Amino acid sequence: MRLSRYFLPILRENPKEAEIVSHRLMLRAGMIRQEAAGIYAWLPLGFRVLQKITQIVREEMDRAGAIELLMPTLQLADLWRETGRYDAYGPEMLRIKDRHERELLYGPTNEDMITEIFRASVRSYRDLPKNLYHIQWKFRDEQRPRFGVMRGREFLMKDAYSFDIDEAAARRSYQRMFVAYLRIFARMGLKAIPMRAETGPIGGDQSHEFIILADTGESGVYINSDVLDLPIPPADVDYDSDLSSIIAQWTTLYAATDDVHDAARFAKETPPEKQLHKRGIEVGQVFYFGDKYSKPMKAVVTGPDGVERPVLGGSYGVGVSRLAGALIEAGHDEAGIIWPEAVAPFRIGIANLKVGDAATDAASEKLYGALQKAGIDVLYDDMDERPGAKFARLDLIGLPYQIIIGPKGLAEGQVEVKTRSTGARENISLDAVVNRFAG
Amino acid sequence: MRLSRYFLPILRENPKEAEIVSHRLMLRAGMIRQEAAGIYAWLPLGFRVLQKITQIVREEMDRAGAIELLMPTLQLADLWRETGRYDAYGPEMLRIKDRHERELLYGPTNEDMITEIFRASVRSYRDLPKNLYHIQWKFRDEQRPRFGVMRGREFLMKDAYSFDIDEAAARRSYQRMFVAYLRIFARMGLKAIPMRAETGPIGGDQSHEFIILADTGESGVYINSDVLDLPIPPADVDYDSDLSSIIAQWTTLYAATDDVHDAARFAKETPPEKQLHKRGIEVGQVFYFGDKYSKPMKAVVTGPDGVERPVLGGSYGVGVSRLAGALIEAGHDEAGIIWPEAVAPFRIGIANLKVGDAATDAASEKLYGALQKAGIDVLYDDMDERPGAKFARLDLIGLPYQIIIGPKGLAEGQVEVKTRSTGARENISLDAVVNRFAG
C-alpha cells in the first residue's frame, strides 16, 4: 500500500479523553475514531489489525473442530424471556422496539439464540458433540464506557457454544477450547494465563479467564512465575485425544485474579521467589454451565438409552476488538506501538527519505514491488515529507520492520533495516533485502 | 469437513412461509434460519457462501484502489440531523435510545458517518481521490420483510464512498466502481447488466443499478440482447487509465428497468429480434451525488487555487447477503441449488455409499485426505444412510461436483464424478480423481 493513497489520519496531539496508553495510541495512530460513547469506527490501519486477530481466532477454532456460523446482531426479546434473562439482564442490555412495537434487543451474548438454533434440529446423542461459534458485533450498554476499545459498548466477540450428552463429554469440549485458547493467544505473541474465575452472569459451575500481563491491566493477579514458561500445545495437537494432562499442567500452578485470590494458599503453594503480583487484562473466558439454558429452553437430546435429557453446554468467549487494545497495552514504548508480526497491520514500512530524487524513488519503487510480489504486507511511505516525520510515524504505528532508503546509503548500494521491537539497525545491500524477508 | 461433524440441518418439508425459490432452498438446505421477521442466522453452509461472496467483493474493491475500514452498526442521531436525513428517513430507520436516553439508530447506510470521518482529517486536494468502503451489517425496518435474505431487515452490504476535488475526478471515481462492479458479478458467474436508474433516497444526479436476469426477478427489464455478450474488463485492467471506453460500451445499448423504461426509445434503438423483455434482480447500485452531504456537513478541501470547496462524492453499494439469494434465483433446478464454483460453500461433495464397508471407507477417507491436502474445499458425507438420501442432499445443497464412491465401482478401481450443473457423470479411476481437481 502506498501511503499517498492510503487513509491514515495520524493525530499530532495526545487526545485528552484517552486515559490509557492503548486508547491514546489507537487514536493517535489513526486506527480508530469514536463515533459515539463506546462506539468506534475502525479506520483502515485498525481494521487490518482486527482482521488479523479475527483470522487467528478463526483458524484455531476450526482446528479445534468448532463450526463457524453467524447469528444476527438483533434478537427477539421473547427468546430471552424463555431463560428469564430478559428481565434479569439490567440496563446493560440495549432494548429496542421496531416499527410494529415488537421488542428486540442488540445481543450482548448468544447462549439463548444458539440453544434455539440447536434445539430446532438436533435430537440424538449421535449428532454430538457439537461446537458452534461466530464472530459478531455485540452491544453492552456500559454505564460509563471508557478505555477505548478495551471497554466499548459495540464490540467484536468470538463466542463458541458446545453441546454434549453428558458431563464427561462436556468436560472434553471444555478442554478442547482451553487448549485452543492457549494457542490463540500465543500465536498473537501474548502470554495469556488461564485463571480460575467466578462464573458471573453467564452462570454455571466452572470457568477460567485467560489473562495477559500488562502494567496497565484492570485487575491484580497473583501467579507462580513458572506458569510463564509452560509450553504451548503445538499446531498438530490431537483434539480427539485426551487433553487432561495439558489442562492439569496449566491449572496446577497458582494463578488467580484479585476476585478469587487466596493469600494463604498462594503463600503455601508458591515458593517466595516465584510469587509474582502483577496486573492483568482479561482477553478470553471459558464457562461450563451444564443445563442452565437447555433446561428452560427444552433443548433435549435422546441418549443411547433412548431417554431424553437436556443437552449440557459451555460457552467460550474471546474479546476480538478488546485484543487490539490489549496487544498495545502489552507492546508499546515511548515512541508508539510495537506490533507482534502475526497481528501487525503491515509487516514492513518502507521510508523513502528523498521523494523526488530519481535514484531513491526508483530503488524504493523497485523494492516495494518486489516485496509485494513476495506476498509481504508492506506500507510504502512515498510522501514528500522530512525524514523525521517519517521516522516518528513509522515508530508510532509500530510495524515490525522499517526499511529506510536514502541517497547516501544507496550510493553504496545499501538500505537500512530497523527492527521496531529492539531498535536494532543493520545495513543491507539493496539486492539482499527481499531475501531477508521472503520465504 | 466431515458431514458427521458438521452442522447441516436440512429440512424435509417445504417451508410454508417461503414465497420464492431462493428463500425455500436456503431454508431447506440449512443455510439460514429466521430469528425474527427479516432477521436471519447464517448457518454454517450459508455462512460459507456469505464469506466467499464477501471475499470476491473485497478483492475487487481493493484492486480498484478502494480502502477498507469498518464503521459501527449504531450511529448517533445527531449525525443524521446535520444532513436533515434523521427526520426525512421515515419508519424504515430503526431508532434507538440508550440507557442515558441518547438517540441512536441502526445504520441503514453510511454517507453521513463517512463524511464525518473524512472531514475530520482531509484538508487538501493533494489527499484526493479517496475511496473508503466497508462491509457491515445494516438495518432497514421494512414494513413487510419477505423473500428471505432478498429483502431482509438486517442485511450485509458493501458500501463504498468516493471523495474528489472536481466533477471530472468524481466521474473517474464513478467509472472505477462501475468497472469493479462488472468484475465482481462476473466472478460470481452472474451476468449483471448496468442500467440507468432513478437516484431515489440517496439523492444525486447519476446512478446505475446492476441487475441480473432471473425469471423470478422483482422488476421487469428491457434490454438489447447484445448487452449479454459484452466483454468483462480483465483482472489487470488499469484503474489509473481512462475507463471511458469501457463505460461507453456498457451504457450505449438499451437496458432499462420498468421504472425508467421508454418504450419508444427501446423500439427505435433496438432491432426487433434483439428486444428482450425479462425479469431482473438488483444486486448493486452506484450513485454520484456531488456535494449533497459535504455541503451541509462542511466537508471542504482546499483546491490547487487555495480556495476551499465542498468535496464531491458518490456511493457504491453491493447487496452481499442479498446476493446469496440472487445467486440461487439465477442458479437452481427441481433438485436444488446449483452453485457457481467461485461461491460454492464446498467445491466437492464425496458420497460414501457404504459406510462401514472397509474398502469403501478406506477409499473415501484417502480421497478426502488427498483433496484437502490439495487445498480443495470438500464436504465428506460419512453418514450411515442410504444412497438415495445422500444423492438428494448433495443435489439440494448444490456443490459443483459430487464424487460417488461405492463397492461396485471400487471393485474396478473407479469412482463416479457428477457435475451438478449439467448432470454429466463420468467414471474416473480412484488414482486420477485428485489430479482431475487439483492445480
Short mmCIF file of N, CA and C in Angstrom, two decimals, chain B residues 279-430:
data_model
loop_
_atom_site.label_atom_id
_atom_site.label_comp_id
_atom_site.label_asym_id
_atom_site.label_seq_id
_atom_site.Cartn_x
_atom_site.Cartn_y
_atom_site.Cartn_z
N ARG B 279 -37.14 -10.49 -16.56
CA ARG B 279 -37.24 -10.01 -15.18
C ARG B 279 -35.83 -10.01 -14.56
N GLY B 280 -35.64 -9.11 -13.61
CA GLY B 280 -34.29 -8.96 -13.07
C GLY B 280 -34.27 -8.68 -11.58
N ILE B 281 -33.10 -8.88 -10.98
CA ILE B 281 -32.88 -8.65 -9.55
C ILE B 281 -31.72 -7.67 -9.40
N GLU B 282 -31.94 -6.62 -8.62
CA GLU B 282 -30.88 -5.65 -8.39
C GLU B 282 -29.87 -6.21 -7.39
N VAL B 283 -28.60 -6.19 -7.75
CA VAL B 283 -27.56 -6.70 -6.83
C VAL B 283 -26.54 -5.62 -6.44
N GLY B 284 -26.63 -4.45 -7.10
CA GLY B 284 -25.72 -3.37 -6.75
C GLY B 284 -26.21 -2.08 -7.35
N GLN B 285 -25.75 -0.97 -6.77
CA GLN B 285 -26.12 0.32 -7.33
C GLN B 285 -25.00 1.32 -7.07
N VAL B 286 -24.74 2.16 -8.06
CA VAL B 286 -23.72 3.21 -7.91
C VAL B 286 -24.40 4.56 -8.10
N PHE B 287 -23.99 5.53 -7.28
CA PHE B 287 -24.58 6.87 -7.30
C PHE B 287 -23.50 7.94 -7.37
N TYR B 288 -23.73 8.97 -8.12
CA TYR B 288 -22.95 10.19 -7.95
C TYR B 288 -23.87 11.23 -7.34
N PHE B 289 -23.47 11.82 -6.21
CA PHE B 289 -24.36 12.81 -5.59
C PHE B 289 -23.70 14.15 -5.30
N GLY B 290 -22.46 14.33 -5.80
CA GLY B 290 -21.84 15.66 -5.69
C GLY B 290 -21.67 16.14 -4.26
N ASP B 291 -22.20 17.33 -3.95
CA ASP B 291 -21.97 17.91 -2.62
C ASP B 291 -23.18 17.76 -1.70
N LYS B 292 -24.03 16.81 -2.01
CA LYS B 292 -25.25 16.62 -1.22
C LYS B 292 -24.96 16.45 0.27
N TYR B 293 -23.93 15.73 0.61
CA TYR B 293 -23.59 15.52 2.03
C TYR B 293 -22.48 16.46 2.49
N SER B 294 -21.51 16.74 1.61
CA SER B 294 -20.36 17.54 2.02
C SER B 294 -20.77 18.98 2.32
N LYS B 295 -21.78 19.48 1.60
CA LYS B 295 -22.16 20.88 1.79
C LYS B 295 -22.80 21.11 3.16
N PRO B 296 -23.87 20.37 3.52
CA PRO B 296 -24.42 20.60 4.86
C PRO B 296 -23.44 20.22 5.97
N MET B 297 -22.58 19.25 5.71
CA MET B 297 -21.66 18.79 6.76
C MET B 297 -20.33 19.54 6.73
N LYS B 298 -20.21 20.49 5.83
CA LYS B 298 -18.99 21.31 5.73
C LYS B 298 -17.73 20.46 5.60
N ALA B 299 -17.80 19.47 4.72
CA ALA B 299 -16.61 18.67 4.40
C ALA B 299 -15.95 19.33 3.19
N VAL B 300 -15.02 20.24 3.51
CA VAL B 300 -14.41 21.04 2.44
C VAL B 300 -12.93 20.70 2.31
N VAL B 301 -12.43 20.84 1.09
CA VAL B 301 -11.00 20.67 0.84
C VAL B 301 -10.51 21.89 0.05
N THR B 302 -9.24 22.16 0.22
CA THR B 302 -8.63 23.28 -0.49
C THR B 302 -8.13 22.81 -1.84
N GLY B 303 -8.48 23.52 -2.88
CA GLY B 303 -8.03 23.17 -4.23
C GLY B 303 -6.65 23.72 -4.52
N PRO B 304 -6.10 23.46 -5.71
CA PRO B 304 -4.79 23.95 -6.11
C PRO B 304 -4.75 25.48 -6.08
N ASP B 305 -5.92 26.11 -6.20
CA ASP B 305 -6.00 27.57 -6.19
C ASP B 305 -6.09 28.13 -4.78
N GLY B 306 -6.00 27.30 -3.78
CA GLY B 306 -6.06 27.77 -2.40
C GLY B 306 -7.47 28.02 -1.91
N VAL B 307 -8.48 27.77 -2.74
CA VAL B 307 -9.86 28.04 -2.36
C VAL B 307 -10.51 26.76 -1.82
N GLU B 308 -11.23 26.90 -0.71
CA GLU B 308 -11.95 25.77 -0.13
C GLU B 308 -13.24 25.50 -0.88
N ARG B 309 -13.54 24.22 -1.11
CA ARG B 309 -14.83 23.88 -1.71
C ARG B 309 -15.32 22.54 -1.15
N PRO B 310 -16.62 22.33 -1.17
CA PRO B 310 -17.14 21.04 -0.68
C PRO B 310 -16.60 19.92 -1.56
N VAL B 311 -16.22 18.84 -0.93
CA VAL B 311 -15.73 17.69 -1.68
C VAL B 311 -16.91 17.04 -2.42
N LEU B 312 -16.64 16.42 -3.55
CA LEU B 312 -17.71 15.81 -4.35
C LEU B 312 -17.71 14.30 -4.19
N GLY B 313 -18.90 13.76 -3.95
CA GLY B 313 -18.94 12.36 -3.56
C GLY B 313 -19.86 11.47 -4.38
N GLY B 314 -19.62 10.18 -4.22
CA GLY B 314 -20.50 9.16 -4.76
C GLY B 314 -20.56 8.01 -3.78
N SER B 315 -21.60 7.19 -3.89
CA SER B 315 -21.63 5.99 -3.05
C SER B 315 -21.97 4.78 -3.91
N TYR B 316 -21.51 3.61 -3.46
CA TYR B 316 -21.49 2.44 -4.30
C TYR B 316 -21.81 1.23 -3.44
N GLY B 317 -23.00 0.64 -3.67
CA GLY B 317 -23.43 -0.46 -2.81
C GLY B 317 -23.50 -1.80 -3.53
N VAL B 318 -23.14 -2.83 -2.79
CA VAL B 318 -23.37 -4.20 -3.25
C VAL B 318 -24.13 -4.93 -2.15
N GLY B 319 -25.23 -5.56 -2.50
CA GLY B 319 -26.02 -6.29 -1.52
C GLY B 319 -25.42 -7.67 -1.29
N VAL B 320 -24.55 -7.78 -0.30
CA VAL B 320 -23.77 -9.01 -0.10
C VAL B 320 -24.67 -10.17 0.32
N SER B 321 -25.50 -9.96 1.36
CA SER B 321 -26.37 -11.05 1.80
C SER B 321 -27.47 -11.31 0.75
N ARG B 322 -27.95 -10.26 0.12
CA ARG B 322 -28.95 -10.42 -0.95
C ARG B 322 -28.41 -11.28 -2.09
N LEU B 323 -27.10 -11.14 -2.38
CA LEU B 323 -26.51 -11.91 -3.47
C LEU B 323 -26.63 -13.41 -3.24
N ALA B 324 -26.55 -13.84 -1.98
CA ALA B 324 -26.67 -15.27 -1.72
C ALA B 324 -28.02 -15.78 -2.25
N GLY B 325 -29.07 -14.98 -2.03
CA GLY B 325 -30.37 -15.34 -2.57
C GLY B 325 -30.43 -15.19 -4.09
N ALA B 326 -29.89 -14.09 -4.59
CA ALA B 326 -29.95 -13.82 -6.03
C ALA B 326 -29.22 -14.90 -6.82
N LEU B 327 -28.11 -15.38 -6.29
CA LEU B 327 -27.36 -16.45 -6.96
C LEU B 327 -28.21 -17.72 -7.10
N ILE B 328 -29.03 -17.98 -6.08
CA ILE B 328 -29.90 -19.16 -6.14
C ILE B 328 -31.05 -18.92 -7.11
N GLU B 329 -31.62 -17.72 -7.10
CA GLU B 329 -32.67 -17.42 -8.08
C GLU B 329 -32.15 -17.66 -9.49
N ALA B 330 -30.88 -17.30 -9.71
CA ALA B 330 -30.30 -17.45 -11.05
C ALA B 330 -29.75 -18.84 -11.30
N GLY B 331 -29.61 -19.66 -10.26
CA GLY B 331 -28.99 -20.97 -10.46
C GLY B 331 -29.60 -22.06 -9.59
N HIS B 332 -30.62 -22.73 -10.12
CA HIS B 332 -31.25 -23.84 -9.38
C HIS B 332 -32.02 -24.70 -10.36
N ASP B 333 -32.41 -25.87 -9.92
CA ASP B 333 -33.33 -26.70 -10.70
C ASP B 333 -34.29 -27.39 -9.73
N GLU B 334 -35.03 -28.35 -10.21
CA GLU B 334 -36.02 -29.01 -9.36
C GLU B 334 -35.38 -29.65 -8.14
N ALA B 335 -34.14 -30.11 -8.29
CA ALA B 335 -33.50 -30.86 -7.21
C ALA B 335 -32.84 -29.97 -6.16
N GLY B 336 -32.62 -28.70 -6.52
CA GLY B 336 -32.00 -27.83 -5.53
C GLY B 336 -31.14 -26.74 -6.14
N ILE B 337 -30.15 -26.33 -5.34
CA ILE B 337 -29.27 -25.21 -5.71
C ILE B 337 -28.19 -25.69 -6.68
N ILE B 338 -27.75 -24.79 -7.56
CA ILE B 338 -26.59 -25.07 -8.42
C ILE B 338 -25.61 -23.91 -8.24
N TRP B 339 -24.60 -24.09 -7.39
CA TRP B 339 -23.65 -23.00 -7.12
C TRP B 339 -22.61 -22.88 -8.23
N PRO B 340 -22.31 -21.65 -8.63
CA PRO B 340 -21.09 -21.44 -9.41
C PRO B 340 -19.89 -21.77 -8.51
N GLU B 341 -18.81 -22.24 -9.11
CA GLU B 341 -17.66 -22.67 -8.30
C GLU B 341 -17.15 -21.59 -7.36
N ALA B 342 -17.13 -20.34 -7.85
CA ALA B 342 -16.49 -19.26 -7.09
C ALA B 342 -17.16 -18.99 -5.74
N VAL B 343 -18.42 -19.32 -5.60
CA VAL B 343 -19.12 -19.00 -4.35
C VAL B 343 -19.69 -20.24 -3.67
N ALA B 344 -19.40 -21.41 -4.21
CA ALA B 344 -19.92 -22.65 -3.62
C ALA B 344 -19.36 -22.83 -2.21
N PRO B 345 -20.20 -23.30 -1.28
CA PRO B 345 -19.73 -23.49 0.10
C PRO B 345 -18.60 -24.53 0.18
N PHE B 346 -18.71 -25.58 -0.62
CA PHE B 346 -17.63 -26.54 -0.84
C PHE B 346 -17.58 -26.80 -2.34
N ARG B 347 -16.42 -27.09 -2.85
CA ARG B 347 -16.34 -27.33 -4.30
C ARG B 347 -16.80 -28.74 -4.63
N ILE B 348 -16.51 -29.67 -3.72
CA ILE B 348 -16.78 -31.08 -3.97
C ILE B 348 -17.50 -31.69 -2.78
N GLY B 349 -18.46 -32.57 -3.08
CA GLY B 349 -19.03 -33.42 -2.05
C GLY B 349 -18.67 -34.87 -2.34
N ILE B 350 -18.15 -35.57 -1.35
CA ILE B 350 -17.87 -37.00 -1.51
C ILE B 350 -19.01 -37.78 -0.87
N ALA B 351 -19.61 -38.69 -1.63
CA ALA B 351 -20.64 -39.55 -1.06
C ALA B 351 -20.09 -40.97 -0.90
N ASN B 352 -19.91 -41.38 0.33
CA ASN B 352 -19.52 -42.76 0.65
C ASN B 352 -20.81 -43.58 0.69
N LEU B 353 -20.99 -44.44 -0.31
CA LEU B 353 -22.29 -45.13 -0.43
C LEU B 353 -22.44 -46.32 0.52
N LYS B 354 -21.34 -46.76 1.11
CA LYS B 354 -21.48 -47.90 2.02
C LYS B 354 -20.59 -47.72 3.24
N VAL B 355 -21.02 -46.81 4.10
CA VAL B 355 -20.28 -46.56 5.34
C VAL B 355 -20.28 -47.84 6.17
N GLY B 356 -19.11 -48.22 6.63
CA GLY B 356 -18.99 -49.46 7.38
C GLY B 356 -18.29 -50.54 6.57
N ASP B 357 -18.34 -50.40 5.27
CA ASP B 357 -17.61 -51.33 4.41
C ASP B 357 -16.14 -50.89 4.37
N ALA B 358 -15.26 -51.81 4.75
CA ALA B 358 -13.86 -51.41 4.98
C ALA B 358 -13.22 -50.78 3.75
N ALA B 359 -13.42 -51.39 2.59
CA ALA B 359 -12.77 -50.88 1.38
C ALA B 359 -13.33 -49.52 0.98
N THR B 360 -14.65 -49.37 1.07
CA THR B 360 -15.29 -48.11 0.70
C THR B 360 -14.88 -47.00 1.66
N ASP B 361 -14.87 -47.31 2.94
CA ASP B 361 -14.43 -46.33 3.94
C ASP B 361 -12.99 -45.91 3.67
N ALA B 362 -12.12 -46.88 3.43
CA ALA B 362 -10.70 -46.56 3.25
C ALA B 362 -10.50 -45.69 2.01
N ALA B 363 -11.17 -46.04 0.91
CA ALA B 363 -11.02 -45.25 -0.31
C ALA B 363 -11.55 -43.84 -0.12
N SER B 364 -12.69 -43.75 0.56
CA SER B 364 -13.30 -42.43 0.79
C SER B 364 -12.41 -41.56 1.67
N GLU B 365 -11.91 -42.16 2.74
CA GLU B 365 -11.04 -41.42 3.66
C GLU B 365 -9.78 -40.93 2.95
N LYS B 366 -9.23 -41.82 2.13
CA LYS B 366 -7.98 -41.49 1.45
C LYS B 366 -8.21 -40.33 0.47
N LEU B 367 -9.30 -40.42 -0.26
CA LEU B 367 -9.61 -39.36 -1.22
C LEU B 367 -9.90 -38.05 -0.50
N TYR B 368 -10.65 -38.13 0.58
CA TYR B 368 -10.97 -36.93 1.38
C TYR B 368 -9.69 -36.25 1.85
N GLY B 369 -8.77 -37.05 2.37
CA GLY B 369 -7.50 -36.50 2.83
C GLY B 369 -6.69 -35.88 1.70
N ALA B 370 -6.66 -36.56 0.56
CA ALA B 370 -5.85 -36.07 -0.56
C ALA B 370 -6.42 -34.77 -1.13
N LEU B 371 -7.74 -34.66 -1.22
CA LEU B 371 -8.35 -33.44 -1.75
C LEU B 371 -8.12 -32.27 -0.79
N GLN B 372 -8.25 -32.54 0.50
CA GLN B 372 -7.98 -31.49 1.48
C GLN B 372 -6.54 -31.01 1.39
N LYS B 373 -5.64 -31.97 1.23
CA LYS B 373 -4.23 -31.64 1.14
C LYS B 373 -3.95 -30.79 -0.10
N ALA B 374 -4.75 -31.00 -1.14
CA ALA B 374 -4.59 -30.20 -2.36
C ALA B 374 -5.26 -28.83 -2.23
N GLY B 375 -5.77 -28.54 -1.02
CA GLY B 375 -6.34 -27.21 -0.78
C GLY B 375 -7.75 -27.04 -1.32
N ILE B 376 -8.45 -28.13 -1.54
CA ILE B 376 -9.80 -28.07 -2.09
C ILE B 376 -10.83 -28.17 -0.96
N ASP B 377 -11.82 -27.29 -1.00
CA ASP B 377 -12.92 -27.34 -0.03
C ASP B 377 -13.77 -28.55 -0.33
N VAL B 378 -13.84 -29.50 0.60
CA VAL B 378 -14.61 -30.70 0.32
C VAL B 378 -15.46 -31.09 1.53
N LEU B 379 -16.68 -31.50 1.24
CA LEU B 379 -17.59 -32.00 2.27
C LEU B 379 -17.69 -33.51 2.09
N TYR B 380 -17.33 -34.25 3.13
CA TYR B 380 -17.31 -35.71 3.04
C TYR B 380 -18.53 -36.28 3.74
N ASP B 381 -19.45 -36.85 2.96
CA ASP B 381 -20.64 -37.44 3.56
C ASP B 381 -20.30 -38.84 4.07
N ASP B 382 -20.01 -38.88 5.36
CA ASP B 382 -19.63 -40.13 6.02
C ASP B 382 -20.76 -40.68 6.89
N MET B 383 -22.00 -40.24 6.59
CA MET B 383 -23.13 -40.68 7.39
C MET B 383 -23.58 -42.07 6.93
N ASP B 384 -24.07 -42.85 7.90
CA ASP B 384 -24.57 -44.18 7.59
C ASP B 384 -26.02 -44.07 7.14
N GLU B 385 -26.22 -43.69 5.90
CA GLU B 385 -27.57 -43.52 5.37
C GLU B 385 -27.63 -44.14 3.98
N ARG B 386 -28.86 -44.29 3.47
CA ARG B 386 -28.99 -44.93 2.16
C ARG B 386 -28.56 -43.96 1.05
N PRO B 387 -28.08 -44.52 -0.07
CA PRO B 387 -27.58 -43.70 -1.17
C PRO B 387 -28.57 -42.64 -1.64
N GLY B 388 -29.84 -42.99 -1.73
CA GLY B 388 -30.82 -42.03 -2.24
C GLY B 388 -30.84 -40.75 -1.42
N ALA B 389 -30.77 -40.88 -0.10
CA ALA B 389 -30.78 -39.71 0.78
C ALA B 389 -29.53 -38.86 0.53
N LYS B 390 -28.42 -39.53 0.30
CA LYS B 390 -27.16 -38.81 0.06
C LYS B 390 -27.21 -38.04 -1.26
N PHE B 391 -27.71 -38.70 -2.31
CA PHE B 391 -27.81 -38.03 -3.61
C PHE B 391 -28.72 -36.80 -3.52
N ALA B 392 -29.86 -36.98 -2.86
CA ALA B 392 -30.82 -35.88 -2.76
C ALA B 392 -30.22 -34.70 -1.99
N ARG B 393 -29.50 -35.01 -0.92
CA ARG B 393 -28.91 -33.94 -0.11
C ARG B 393 -27.84 -33.20 -0.89
N LEU B 394 -26.98 -33.93 -1.59
CA LEU B 394 -25.92 -33.27 -2.35
C LEU B 394 -26.51 -32.43 -3.48
N ASP B 395 -27.55 -32.95 -4.14
CA ASP B 395 -28.20 -32.14 -5.17
C ASP B 395 -28.81 -30.88 -4.56
N LEU B 396 -29.45 -31.04 -3.42
CA LEU B 396 -30.11 -29.91 -2.76
C LEU B 396 -29.12 -28.80 -2.41
N ILE B 397 -27.99 -29.15 -1.83
CA ILE B 397 -27.05 -28.11 -1.38
C ILE B 397 -26.17 -27.61 -2.52
N GLY B 398 -26.20 -28.29 -3.66
CA GLY B 398 -25.71 -27.70 -4.90
C GLY B 398 -24.21 -27.58 -5.10
N LEU B 399 -23.42 -28.43 -4.42
CA LEU B 399 -21.97 -28.35 -4.64
C LEU B 399 -21.67 -28.66 -6.11
N PRO B 400 -20.67 -27.98 -6.70
CA PRO B 400 -20.43 -28.13 -8.15
C PRO B 400 -20.12 -29.57 -8.58
N TYR B 401 -19.41 -30.33 -7.74
CA TYR B 401 -19.06 -31.70 -8.11
C TYR B 401 -19.39 -32.68 -6.99
N GLN B 402 -19.84 -33.85 -7.40
CA GLN B 402 -20.06 -34.95 -6.45
C GLN B 402 -19.14 -36.10 -6.85
N ILE B 403 -18.46 -36.66 -5.87
CA ILE B 403 -17.67 -37.86 -6.13
C ILE B 403 -18.35 -39.00 -5.39
N ILE B 404 -18.81 -39.97 -6.14
CA ILE B 404 -19.63 -41.03 -5.57
C ILE B 404 -18.79 -42.31 -5.50
N ILE B 405 -18.65 -42.81 -4.28
CA ILE B 405 -17.76 -43.95 -4.04
C ILE B 405 -18.57 -45.11 -3.49
N GLY B 406 -18.63 -46.20 -4.26
CA GLY B 406 -19.35 -47.38 -3.81
C GLY B 406 -18.55 -48.64 -4.09
N PRO B 407 -18.94 -49.75 -3.44
CA PRO B 407 -18.19 -51.01 -3.57
C PRO B 407 -18.10 -51.49 -5.03
N LYS B 408 -19.18 -51.27 -5.78
CA LYS B 408 -19.21 -51.78 -7.15
C LYS B 408 -18.15 -51.11 -8.01
N GLY B 409 -18.14 -49.80 -8.01
CA GLY B 409 -17.13 -49.08 -8.79
C GLY B 409 -15.72 -49.38 -8.31
N LEU B 410 -15.59 -49.40 -6.98
CA LEU B 410 -14.26 -49.61 -6.39
C LEU B 410 -13.66 -50.95 -6.83
N ALA B 411 -14.52 -51.95 -7.00
CA ALA B 411 -14.04 -53.27 -7.44
C ALA B 411 -13.28 -53.14 -8.75
N GLU B 412 -13.65 -52.12 -9.53
CA GLU B 412 -12.93 -51.85 -10.78
C GLU B 412 -11.99 -50.66 -10.63
N GLY B 413 -11.76 -50.23 -9.38
CA GLY B 413 -10.83 -49.12 -9.15
C GLY B 413 -11.39 -47.76 -9.55
N GLN B 414 -12.73 -47.67 -9.63
CA GLN B 414 -13.31 -46.44 -10.16
C GLN B 414 -14.27 -45.75 -9.19
N VAL B 415 -14.36 -44.43 -9.36
CA VAL B 415 -15.40 -43.66 -8.68
C VAL B 415 -16.17 -42.90 -9.76
N GLU B 416 -17.35 -42.40 -9.36
CA GLU B 416 -18.13 -41.64 -10.32
C GLU B 416 -18.07 -40.16 -9.95
N VAL B 417 -17.87 -39.31 -10.96
CA VAL B 417 -17.88 -37.87 -10.73
C VAL B 417 -19.10 -37.29 -11.43
N LYS B 418 -19.94 -36.60 -10.67
CA LYS B 418 -21.11 -35.96 -11.25
C LYS B 418 -20.94 -34.45 -11.19
N THR B 419 -21.16 -33.79 -12.31
CA THR B 419 -21.15 -32.33 -12.35
C THR B 419 -22.58 -31.86 -12.11
N ARG B 420 -22.75 -31.09 -11.03
CA ARG B 420 -24.12 -30.72 -10.63
C ARG B 420 -24.85 -29.90 -11.68
N SER B 421 -24.13 -28.97 -12.34
CA SER B 421 -24.82 -28.04 -13.24
C SER B 421 -25.35 -28.74 -14.49
N THR B 422 -24.63 -29.75 -14.99
CA THR B 422 -25.04 -30.40 -16.23
C THR B 422 -25.66 -31.77 -15.98
N GLY B 423 -25.40 -32.32 -14.81
CA GLY B 423 -25.84 -33.67 -14.53
C GLY B 423 -24.93 -34.72 -15.16
N ALA B 424 -23.90 -34.27 -15.86
CA ALA B 424 -22.98 -35.21 -16.52
C ALA B 424 -22.29 -36.09 -15.50
N ARG B 425 -22.12 -37.37 -15.85
CA ARG B 425 -21.44 -38.31 -14.97
C ARG B 425 -20.30 -38.96 -15.73
N GLU B 426 -19.18 -39.15 -15.03
CA GLU B 426 -18.08 -39.88 -15.68
C GLU B 426 -17.44 -40.79 -14.64
N ASN B 427 -16.95 -41.91 -15.09
CA ASN B 427 -16.20 -42.79 -14.20
C ASN B 427 -14.72 -42.44 -14.33
N ILE B 428 -14.08 -42.31 -13.18
CA ILE B 428 -12.67 -41.95 -13.16
C ILE B 428 -11.98 -42.93 -12.23
N SER B 429 -10.75 -43.28 -12.57
CA SER B 429 -10.05 -44.18 -11.67
C SER B 429 -9.73 -43.43 -10.38
N LEU B 430 -9.78 -44.15 -9.29
CA LEU B 430 -9.56 -43.56 -7.98
C LEU B 430 -8.24 -42.80 -7.93
#
